[in-house]
XYZ file of C-alpha atoms in Angstrom:
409
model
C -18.148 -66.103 53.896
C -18.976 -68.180 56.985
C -19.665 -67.244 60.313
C -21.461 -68.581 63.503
C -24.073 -67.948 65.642
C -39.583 -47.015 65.455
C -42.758 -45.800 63.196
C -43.119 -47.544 59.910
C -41.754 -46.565 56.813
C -40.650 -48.090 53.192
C -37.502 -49.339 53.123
C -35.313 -47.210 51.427
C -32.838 -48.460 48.809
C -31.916 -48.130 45.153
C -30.814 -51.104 43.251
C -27.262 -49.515 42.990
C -26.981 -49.220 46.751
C -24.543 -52.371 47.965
C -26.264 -53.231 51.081
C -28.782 -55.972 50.444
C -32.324 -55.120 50.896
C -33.837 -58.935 51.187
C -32.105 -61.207 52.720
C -33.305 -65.103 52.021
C -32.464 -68.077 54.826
C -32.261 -71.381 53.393
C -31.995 -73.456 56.590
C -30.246 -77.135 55.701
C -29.800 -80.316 57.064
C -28.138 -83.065 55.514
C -29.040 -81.713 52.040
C -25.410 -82.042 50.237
C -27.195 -83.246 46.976
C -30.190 -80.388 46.483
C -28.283 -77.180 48.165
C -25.853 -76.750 44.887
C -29.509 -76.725 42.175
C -31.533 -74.834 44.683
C -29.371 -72.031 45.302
C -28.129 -71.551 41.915
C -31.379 -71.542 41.068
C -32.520 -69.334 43.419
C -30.036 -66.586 42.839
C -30.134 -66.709 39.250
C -33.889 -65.526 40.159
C -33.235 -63.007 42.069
C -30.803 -61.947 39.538
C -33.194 -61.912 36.903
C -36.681 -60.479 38.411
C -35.740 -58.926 42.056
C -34.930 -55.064 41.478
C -33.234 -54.546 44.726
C -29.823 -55.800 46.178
C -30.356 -59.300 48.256
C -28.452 -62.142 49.743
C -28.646 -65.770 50.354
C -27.735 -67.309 53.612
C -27.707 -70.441 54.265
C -28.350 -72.100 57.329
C -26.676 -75.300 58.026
C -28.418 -77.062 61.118
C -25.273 -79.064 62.200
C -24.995 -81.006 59.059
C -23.156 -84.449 59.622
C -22.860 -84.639 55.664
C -21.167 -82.491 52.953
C -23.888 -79.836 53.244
C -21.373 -77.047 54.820
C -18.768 -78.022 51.844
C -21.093 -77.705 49.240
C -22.586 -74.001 51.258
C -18.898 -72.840 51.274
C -18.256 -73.472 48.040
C -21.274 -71.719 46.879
C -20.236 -68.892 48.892
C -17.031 -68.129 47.380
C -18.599 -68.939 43.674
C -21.473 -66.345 44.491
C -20.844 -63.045 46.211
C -24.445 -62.575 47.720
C -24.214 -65.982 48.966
C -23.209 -66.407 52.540
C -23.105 -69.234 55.096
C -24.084 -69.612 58.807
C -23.406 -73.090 60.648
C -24.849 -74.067 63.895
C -23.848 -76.950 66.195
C -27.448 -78.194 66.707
C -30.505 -78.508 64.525
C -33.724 -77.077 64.710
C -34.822 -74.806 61.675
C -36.401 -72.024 64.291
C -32.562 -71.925 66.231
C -31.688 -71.542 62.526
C -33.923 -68.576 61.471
C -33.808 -66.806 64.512
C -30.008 -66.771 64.874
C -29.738 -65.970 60.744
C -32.429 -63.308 60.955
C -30.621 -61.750 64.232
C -27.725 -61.406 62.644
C -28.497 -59.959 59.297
C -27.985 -56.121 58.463
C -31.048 -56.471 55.802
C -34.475 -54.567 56.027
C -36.600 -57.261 54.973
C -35.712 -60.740 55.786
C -37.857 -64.299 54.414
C -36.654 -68.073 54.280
C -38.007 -70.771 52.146
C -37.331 -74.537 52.261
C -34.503 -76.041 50.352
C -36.252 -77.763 47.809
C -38.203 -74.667 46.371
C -41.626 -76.174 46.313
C -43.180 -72.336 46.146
C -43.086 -70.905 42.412
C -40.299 -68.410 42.697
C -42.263 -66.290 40.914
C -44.230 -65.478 44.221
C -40.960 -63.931 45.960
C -41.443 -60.296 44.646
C -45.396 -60.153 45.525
C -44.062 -61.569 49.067
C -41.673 -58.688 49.955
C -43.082 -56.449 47.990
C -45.784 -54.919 50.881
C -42.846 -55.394 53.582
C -40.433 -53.035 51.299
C -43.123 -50.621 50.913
C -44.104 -50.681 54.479
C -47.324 -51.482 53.936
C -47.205 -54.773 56.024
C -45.534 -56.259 58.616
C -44.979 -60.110 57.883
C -46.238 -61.877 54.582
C -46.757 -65.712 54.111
C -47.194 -67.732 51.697
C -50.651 -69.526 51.362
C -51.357 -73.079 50.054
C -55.116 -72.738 50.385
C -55.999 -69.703 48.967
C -58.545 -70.528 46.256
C -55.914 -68.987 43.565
C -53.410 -71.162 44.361
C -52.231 -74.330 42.488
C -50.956 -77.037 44.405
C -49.442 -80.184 43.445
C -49.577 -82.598 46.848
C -51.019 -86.177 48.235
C -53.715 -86.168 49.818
C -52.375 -87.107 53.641
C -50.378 -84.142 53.817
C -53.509 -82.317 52.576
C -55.784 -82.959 55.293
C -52.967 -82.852 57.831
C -52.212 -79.605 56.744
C -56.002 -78.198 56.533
C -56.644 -80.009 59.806
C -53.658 -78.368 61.679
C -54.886 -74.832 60.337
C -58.413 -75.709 61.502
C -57.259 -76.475 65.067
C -55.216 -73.231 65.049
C -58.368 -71.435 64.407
C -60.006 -73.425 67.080
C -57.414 -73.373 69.850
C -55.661 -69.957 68.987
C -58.029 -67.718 67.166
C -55.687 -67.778 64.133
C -56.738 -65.795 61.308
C -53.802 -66.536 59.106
C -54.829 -69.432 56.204
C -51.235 -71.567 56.148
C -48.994 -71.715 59.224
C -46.866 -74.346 57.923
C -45.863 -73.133 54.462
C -42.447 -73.308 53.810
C -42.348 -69.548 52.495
C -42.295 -66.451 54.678
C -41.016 -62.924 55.174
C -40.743 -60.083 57.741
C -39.150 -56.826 58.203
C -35.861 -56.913 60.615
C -37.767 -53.757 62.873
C -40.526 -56.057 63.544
C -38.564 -59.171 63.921
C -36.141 -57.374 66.282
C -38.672 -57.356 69.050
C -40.664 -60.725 68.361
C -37.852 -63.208 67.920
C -36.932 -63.080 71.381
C -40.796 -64.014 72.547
C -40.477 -67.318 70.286
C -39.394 -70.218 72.618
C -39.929 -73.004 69.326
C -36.766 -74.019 68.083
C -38.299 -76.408 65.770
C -40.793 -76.384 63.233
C -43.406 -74.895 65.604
C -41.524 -71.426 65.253
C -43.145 -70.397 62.336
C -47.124 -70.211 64.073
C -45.526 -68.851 67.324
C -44.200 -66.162 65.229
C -47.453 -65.780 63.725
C -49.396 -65.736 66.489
C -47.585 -63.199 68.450
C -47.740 -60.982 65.593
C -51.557 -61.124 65.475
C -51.906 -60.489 68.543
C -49.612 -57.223 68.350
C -52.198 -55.941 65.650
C -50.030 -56.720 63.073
C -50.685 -56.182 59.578
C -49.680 -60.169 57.776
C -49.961 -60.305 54.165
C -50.827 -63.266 52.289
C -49.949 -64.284 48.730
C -51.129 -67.581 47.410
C -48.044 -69.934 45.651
C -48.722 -72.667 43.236
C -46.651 -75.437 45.533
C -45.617 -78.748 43.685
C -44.662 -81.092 47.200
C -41.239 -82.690 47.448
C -41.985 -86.758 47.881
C -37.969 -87.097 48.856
C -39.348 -84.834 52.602
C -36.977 -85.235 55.315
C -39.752 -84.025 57.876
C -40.909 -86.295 60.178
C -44.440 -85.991 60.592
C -45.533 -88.083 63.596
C -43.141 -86.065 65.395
C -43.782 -82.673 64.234
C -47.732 -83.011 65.145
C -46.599 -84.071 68.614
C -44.155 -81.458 68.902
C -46.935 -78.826 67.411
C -49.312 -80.040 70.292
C -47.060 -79.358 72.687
C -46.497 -76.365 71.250
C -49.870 -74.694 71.028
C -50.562 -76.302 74.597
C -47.807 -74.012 75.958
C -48.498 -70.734 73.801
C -52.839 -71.122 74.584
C -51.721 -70.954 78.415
C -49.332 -68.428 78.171
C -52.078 -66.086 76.353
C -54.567 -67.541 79.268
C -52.427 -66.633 82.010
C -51.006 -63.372 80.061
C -47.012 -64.609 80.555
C -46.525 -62.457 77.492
C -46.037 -58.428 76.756
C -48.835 -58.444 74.274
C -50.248 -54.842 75.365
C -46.576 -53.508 74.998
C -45.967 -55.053 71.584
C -49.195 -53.736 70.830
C -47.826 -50.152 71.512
C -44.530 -50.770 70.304
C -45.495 -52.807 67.065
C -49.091 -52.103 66.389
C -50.584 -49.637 63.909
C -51.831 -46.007 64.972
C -55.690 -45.671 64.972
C -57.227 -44.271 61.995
C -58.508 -40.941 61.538
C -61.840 -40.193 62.684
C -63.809 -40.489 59.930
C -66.392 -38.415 58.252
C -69.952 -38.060 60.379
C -71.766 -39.207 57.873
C -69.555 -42.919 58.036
C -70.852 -44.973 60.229
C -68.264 -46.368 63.128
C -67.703 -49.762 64.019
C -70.367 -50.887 61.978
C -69.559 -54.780 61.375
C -69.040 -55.040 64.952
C -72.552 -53.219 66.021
C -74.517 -55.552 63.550
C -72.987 -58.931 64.822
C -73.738 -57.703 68.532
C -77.392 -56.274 67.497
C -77.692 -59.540 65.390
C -76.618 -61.654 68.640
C -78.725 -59.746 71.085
C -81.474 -59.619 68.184
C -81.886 -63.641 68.158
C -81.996 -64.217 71.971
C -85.085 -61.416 72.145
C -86.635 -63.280 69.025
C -86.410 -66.743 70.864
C -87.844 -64.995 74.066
C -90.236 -63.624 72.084
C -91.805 -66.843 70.428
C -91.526 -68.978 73.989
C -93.624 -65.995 75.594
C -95.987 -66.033 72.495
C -96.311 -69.975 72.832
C -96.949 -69.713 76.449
C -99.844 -66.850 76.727
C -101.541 -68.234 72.646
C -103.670 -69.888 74.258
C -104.835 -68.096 77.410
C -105.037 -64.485 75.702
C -105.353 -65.189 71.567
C -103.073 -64.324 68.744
C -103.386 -60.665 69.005
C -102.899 -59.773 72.881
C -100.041 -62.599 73.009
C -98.320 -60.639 70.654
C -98.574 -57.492 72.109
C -97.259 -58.674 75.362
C -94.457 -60.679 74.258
C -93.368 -58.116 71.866
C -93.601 -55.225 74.867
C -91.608 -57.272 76.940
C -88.752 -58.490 74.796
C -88.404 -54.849 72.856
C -87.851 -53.710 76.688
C -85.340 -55.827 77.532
C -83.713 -55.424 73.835
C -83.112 -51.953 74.086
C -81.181 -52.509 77.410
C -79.317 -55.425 76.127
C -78.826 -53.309 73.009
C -77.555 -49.951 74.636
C -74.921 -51.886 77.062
C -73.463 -54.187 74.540
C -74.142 -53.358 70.821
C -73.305 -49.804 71.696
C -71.308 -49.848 74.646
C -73.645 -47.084 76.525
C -73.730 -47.569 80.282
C -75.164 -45.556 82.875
C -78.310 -43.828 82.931
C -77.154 -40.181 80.848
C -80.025 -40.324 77.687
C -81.739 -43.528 79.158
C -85.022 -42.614 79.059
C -84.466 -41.139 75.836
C -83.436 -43.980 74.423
C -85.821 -46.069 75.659
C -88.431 -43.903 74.258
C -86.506 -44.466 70.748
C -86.926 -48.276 71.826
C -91.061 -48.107 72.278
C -90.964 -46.155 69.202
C -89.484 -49.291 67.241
C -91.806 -51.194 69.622
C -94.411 -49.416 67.659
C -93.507 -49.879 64.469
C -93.012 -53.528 65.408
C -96.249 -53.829 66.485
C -97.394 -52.605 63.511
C -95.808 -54.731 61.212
C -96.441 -58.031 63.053
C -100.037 -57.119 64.118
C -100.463 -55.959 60.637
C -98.962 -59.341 59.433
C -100.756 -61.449 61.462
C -104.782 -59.520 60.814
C -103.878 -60.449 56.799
C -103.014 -64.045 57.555
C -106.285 -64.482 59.545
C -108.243 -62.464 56.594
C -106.759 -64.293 53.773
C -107.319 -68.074 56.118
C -109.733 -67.844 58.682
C -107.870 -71.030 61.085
C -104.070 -70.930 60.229
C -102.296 -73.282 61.079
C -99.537 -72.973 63.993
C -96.257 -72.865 62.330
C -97.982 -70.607 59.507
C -98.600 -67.765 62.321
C -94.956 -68.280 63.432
C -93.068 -68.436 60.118
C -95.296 -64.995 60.007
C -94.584 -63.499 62.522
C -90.241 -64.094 61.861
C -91.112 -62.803 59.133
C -92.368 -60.095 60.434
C -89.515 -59.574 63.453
C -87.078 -59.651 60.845
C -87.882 -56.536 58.462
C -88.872 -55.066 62.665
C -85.374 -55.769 63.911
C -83.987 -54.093 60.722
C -86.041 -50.816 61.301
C -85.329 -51.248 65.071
C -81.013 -50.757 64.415
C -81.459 -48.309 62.284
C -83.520 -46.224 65.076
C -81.307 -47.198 67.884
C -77.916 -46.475 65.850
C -79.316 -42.882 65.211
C -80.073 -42.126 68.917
C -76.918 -44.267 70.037
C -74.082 -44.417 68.441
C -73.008 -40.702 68.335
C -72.893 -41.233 71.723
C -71.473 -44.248 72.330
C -67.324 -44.023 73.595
């Protein structure tokens, strides 16, 4: 046929039940000669290897060709094969009006000349089906997968992910892969946020759904390029430019309902857990690590300065006094987020404590370098005395996390 432009939970279906459960988009334009292989192909696939009902649309993006002959006549050979037409290109105007329309729980698209292994289709949909994630790409350079390209596209296509990172905090590997899913609940609500039309739709998609906590799955695909590519690529980088110029300000100037996707889309906290788990660990240990390197440089310019004045021994005392001061604040406000002055003085006690045992270890350190060489030289004592401040800094979280974090909101 042709025609024209709540909380999570598995999809539920049976492979006898008629109404399709995946529905693939295979957006076209001027592709009268590949359309026929591919989608044959394609469905006998799914025929073969996908347990649940599907359907093929294609997309035609106002074709000036045979394309919409050849997707008609595929259509009434094949009964899960169905066509949509649109009067102006633009694979994004394509997907969104495809996806929109389709009565499927789980919708993907893939490019026409099936560069992705089809064997990667199930492990694609599989987590969306389940409900176990939200969207799932398709990953190029994932150290598991095999890819056959040159080596232009290569670095054009590791150098745009780069500058996503860079510009957009992307955490995603492979924006631009030509193989991607999503469940219609979630696409419902982020399909009308995504201005692209073009081939900038795909990391717009992306990046809205990262930043609504969304869970993306990613399943590396051996890829074997297409050298007959219609795409082209001077204007696709410009047109991606443009496009990440106009999302980054958006996010800047917060033009877009991320807190209420967030709430509508985003996953439910966990449980508390146990007592005896420790909570938000990783993010304690890069803050204590951060704050940890700014007292150690603070510590060895103070220990420079007063050397020479005082000696090894008192410089060390007072530079380590006043950095493990100023560490424990730094440390209580931003490692773990305790503000005001409830258990201050208690936990500054637990900070001249690890003072102590700082004091210890470095002083310690430092009396067995001078015994074992009676004139050390300079960068000797310091590459001691890191030493030193490391295993001190280690014993130092572990103190403050006890009297902290049970506390901390």
């Amino acid at each position: 046929m042709t025609w024209t432009s709540e909380p999570r939970a598995a999809v539920q279906a049976r492979p006898t039940t008629p109404t399709a459960v995946l529905d693939v988009v295979v957006p076209v334009y001027n592709e009268e000669a590949d359309l026929g292989p591919c989608v044959r192909r394609l469905h006998a696939h799914l025929t073969a290897h996908f347990p649940y009902p599907f359907r093929i649309t294609v997309a035609d993006n106002a074709s000036v060709d045979g394309t919409l002959a050849v997707a008609e006549a595929l259509a009434a050979e094949l009964p899960e094969v169905s066509v949509l037409h649109l009067d102006a290109k633009g694979r994004g105007r394509a997907l969104r009006a495809a996806w929109s329309a389709s009565p499927a729980p789980v919708l993907a698209y893939m490019d026409v000349d099936l560069s992705t292994d089809l064997a990667a289709v199930l492990p694609l949909v599989a987590p969306l089906i389940s409900g176990h994630s939200d969207l799932a790409i398709g990953t190029r350079l994932a150290r598991t997968s095999r890819v056959v390209r040159g080596a232009k596209r290569e670095v054009i296509s590791r150098g745009y992910n780069l500058l996503l990172r860079g510009t957009l905090a992307a955490r995603f590997s492979d924006a631009q892969c030509g193989f991607k899913a999503i469940r219609a609940d979630v696409a419902v609500r982020l399909l009308p946020l995504v201005q692209d039309t073009g081939w900038f739709f795909d990391t717009e998609l992306l990046v809205l759904a990262q930043r609504a906590g969304l869970r993306i799955h990613e399943v590396p695909v051996d890829w074997v390029d297409d050298p007959d590519s219609r795409v082209d690529i001077v204007a696709t980088a410009v047109a991606d430019l443009r496009g990440i110029g106009r999302l980054g300000r958006a996010l800047l100037t917060g033009a877009l309902p991320l807190a209420e996707l967030r709430e509508q889309l985003g996953r439910a906290p966990l449980h508390p857990p146990p007592a005896q788990v420790p909570v938000g660990l990783p993010r304690q240990l890069v803050r204590f690590a951060a704050v940890g390197v700014a007292s150690t440089l603070a510590y060895l310019v103070l220990f420079v300065l007063v050397r020479g004045p005082l000696g090894a021994q008192p410089a060390n005392l007072l530079a380590l006094l006043v950095t493990a001061v100023a560490n424990t604040a730094a440390n209580r406000r931003l490692t773990f987020g305790v503000t005001g002055r409830r258990h201050a003085g208690r936990h500054h006690l637990q900070g001249l404590l690890a003072f102590a045992l700082g004091l210890a270890l470095t002083s310690g350190s430092l009396a067995l370098l001078h015994a074992a060489v009676a004139t050390p030289p300079r960068t000797l004592e310091l590459a001691v005395l890191i030493a030193a401040n490391l295993a001190a800094t280690a014993l130092r979280f572990l103190l403050l996390r006890l009297a902290m974090h049970h506390r901390s909101p």
